[in-house]
Amino acid sequence: MAAPKVLTERRERAFLVTINRPEVRNCVDGETAGLLEAATEEFKGDDDLAVMILTGAGERAFCSGADLKNIDSLMTRPGAGKSGPMGLSRITDVGKPVIGAINGYC
């Protein structure tokens, strides 16, 4: 069974979101984008959560951007029109602080 591409963890009032694709420097394909969008919506809708921390798994890269080997999956994924191909454009519209814990290249 493959590891989840995005991990979420609640730590008291903080919501930790980890892009979990270190083998490809945490690049974002369609599935990952959808999971990031879902995590953002979960954070936005939960009044018990005060801050979101976004990071990448591993030490080599925070996020290397779009997964160019699977670029079609970004453009054709459900919801790409409203939240952008990578699912992150709505992260600025949550009304609560979002911290980027940048590790490695980005």
CSV table of C-alpha atoms in Angstrom, one decimal:
chain,number,residue,atom,x,y,z
A,1,MET,CA,0.0,0.0,0.0
A,2,ALA,CA,1.4,3.4,-1.0
A,3,ALA,CA,1.9,6.1,1.6
A,4,PRO,CA,-0.6,9.0,1.5
A,5,LYS,CA,0.6,11.9,-0.7
A,6,VAL,CA,-0.5,14.4,1.9
A,7,LEU,CA,-0.5,13.9,5.6
A,8,THR,CA,-2.5,16.0,8.1
A,9,GLU,CA,-2.1,16.1,11.9
A,10,ARG,CA,-3.8,18.1,14.6
A,11,ARG,CA,-1.6,19.5,17.3
A,12,GLU,CA,-3.8,21.3,19.7
A,13,ARG,CA,-5.0,24.3,17.7
A,14,ALA,CA,-2.4,23.8,15.0
A,15,PHE,CA,-3.1,21.9,11.8
A,16,LEU,CA,0.1,20.4,10.2
A,17,VAL,CA,-0.1,19.6,6.5
A,18,THR,CA,2.8,17.7,5.0
A,19,ILE,CA,3.3,17.1,1.2
A,20,ASN,CA,4.5,13.5,1.4
A,21,ARG,CA,6.3,12.7,-1.8
A,22,PRO,CA,10.0,13.1,-0.9
A,23,GLU,CA,11.1,10.6,-3.6
A,24,VAL,CA,10.1,13.3,-6.2
A,25,ARG,CA,11.0,16.3,-4.1
A,26,ASN,CA,7.3,16.7,-3.1
A,27,CYS,CA,6.1,17.8,-6.5
A,28,VAL,CA,2.4,18.1,-6.9
A,29,ASP,CA,0.3,15.9,-9.2
A,30,GLY,CA,-3.5,16.0,-9.5
A,31,GLU,CA,-4.1,13.7,-6.6
A,32,THR,CA,-1.8,15.7,-4.3
A,33,ALA,CA,-3.4,18.9,-5.4
A,34,GLY,CA,-6.9,17.6,-4.5
A,35,LEU,CA,-5.6,16.4,-1.1
A,36,LEU,CA,-4.0,19.8,-0.4
A,37,GLU,CA,-7.3,21.6,-1.4
A,38,ALA,CA,-9.2,19.2,0.9
A,39,ALA,CA,-6.8,19.8,3.8
A,40,THR,CA,-7.2,23.6,3.3
A,41,GLU,CA,-11.0,23.4,3.3
A,42,GLU,CA,-10.8,21.2,6.5
A,43,PHE,CA,-8.7,23.8,8.2
A,44,LYS,CA,-10.8,26.7,7.0
A,45,GLY,CA,-14.0,25.1,8.3
A,46,ASP,CA,-12.8,24.1,11.7
A,47,ASP,CA,-13.0,26.9,14.3
A,48,ASP,CA,-11.0,24.9,16.8
A,49,LEU,CA,-7.9,25.2,14.5
A,50,ALA,CA,-6.1,28.5,14.7
A,51,VAL,CA,-3.0,28.1,12.4
A,52,MET,CA,-2.0,25.8,9.5
A,53,ILE,CA,1.6,24.8,9.0
A,54,LEU,CA,2.5,23.6,5.5
A,55,THR,CA,5.7,21.6,5.0
A,56,GLY,CA,7.3,19.0,2.8
A,57,ALA,CA,8.5,15.5,3.8
A,58,GLY,CA,12.2,14.8,3.8
A,59,GLU,CA,15.1,17.1,3.8
A,60,ARG,CA,15.8,17.7,0.1
A,61,ALA,CA,12.9,19.9,-0.9
A,62,PHE,CA,9.8,21.6,0.5
A,63,CYS,CA,8.0,21.4,-2.9
A,64,SER,CA,9.5,21.4,-6.4
A,65,GLY,CA,6.3,22.6,-8.0
A,66,ALA,CA,4.1,20.8,-10.5
A,67,ASP,CA,4.8,17.1,-11.3
A,68,LEU,CA,5.8,17.6,-15.0
A,69,LYS,CA,5.6,13.8,-15.6
A,70,ASN,CA,1.9,14.0,-14.7
A,71,ILE,CA,1.0,17.5,-15.7
A,72,ASP,CA,-2.3,16.4,-17.4
A,73,SER,CA,-3.5,15.1,-14.0
A,74,LEU,CA,-3.3,18.7,-12.7
A,75,MET,CA,-5.2,20.3,-15.5
A,76,THR,CA,-8.0,17.7,-15.6
A,77,ARG,CA,-8.6,17.1,-11.9
A,78,PRO,CA,-12.0,18.0,-10.5
A,79,GLY,CA,-12.0,21.5,-9.0
A,80,ALA,CA,-8.9,22.7,-10.9
A,81,GLY,CA,-10.9,25.7,-12.3
A,82,LYS,CA,-11.9,27.1,-8.9
A,83,SER,CA,-8.7,26.5,-6.9
A,84,GLY,CA,-6.0,26.5,-9.6
A,85,PRO,CA,-4.2,23.5,-10.9
A,86,MET,CA,-2.1,22.8,-7.8
A,87,GLY,CA,-4.9,23.3,-5.3
A,88,LEU,CA,-3.0,25.9,-3.3
A,89,SER,CA,-4.4,29.2,-4.6
A,90,ARG,CA,-7.2,29.1,-2.0
A,91,ILE,CA,-4.7,28.9,0.8
A,92,THR,CA,-4.7,32.7,1.0
A,93,ASP,CA,-8.5,32.8,1.5
A,94,VAL,CA,-8.8,30.9,4.8
A,95,GLY,CA,-9.0,33.8,7.1
A,96,LYS,CA,-6.5,32.3,9.5
A,97,PRO,CA,-2.7,32.3,9.6
A,98,VAL,CA,-0.8,29.8,7.4
A,99,ILE,CA,2.9,29.2,8.0
A,100,GLY,CA,5.2,27.7,5.4
A,101,ALA,CA,7.8,25.5,7.2
A,102,ILE,CA,10.3,25.5,4.3
A,103,ASN,CA,12.8,22.7,4.4
A,104,GLY,CA,15.3,22.2,1.6
A,105,TYR,CA,14.7,23.6,-1.9
A,106,CYS,CA,11.5,25.2,-3.0
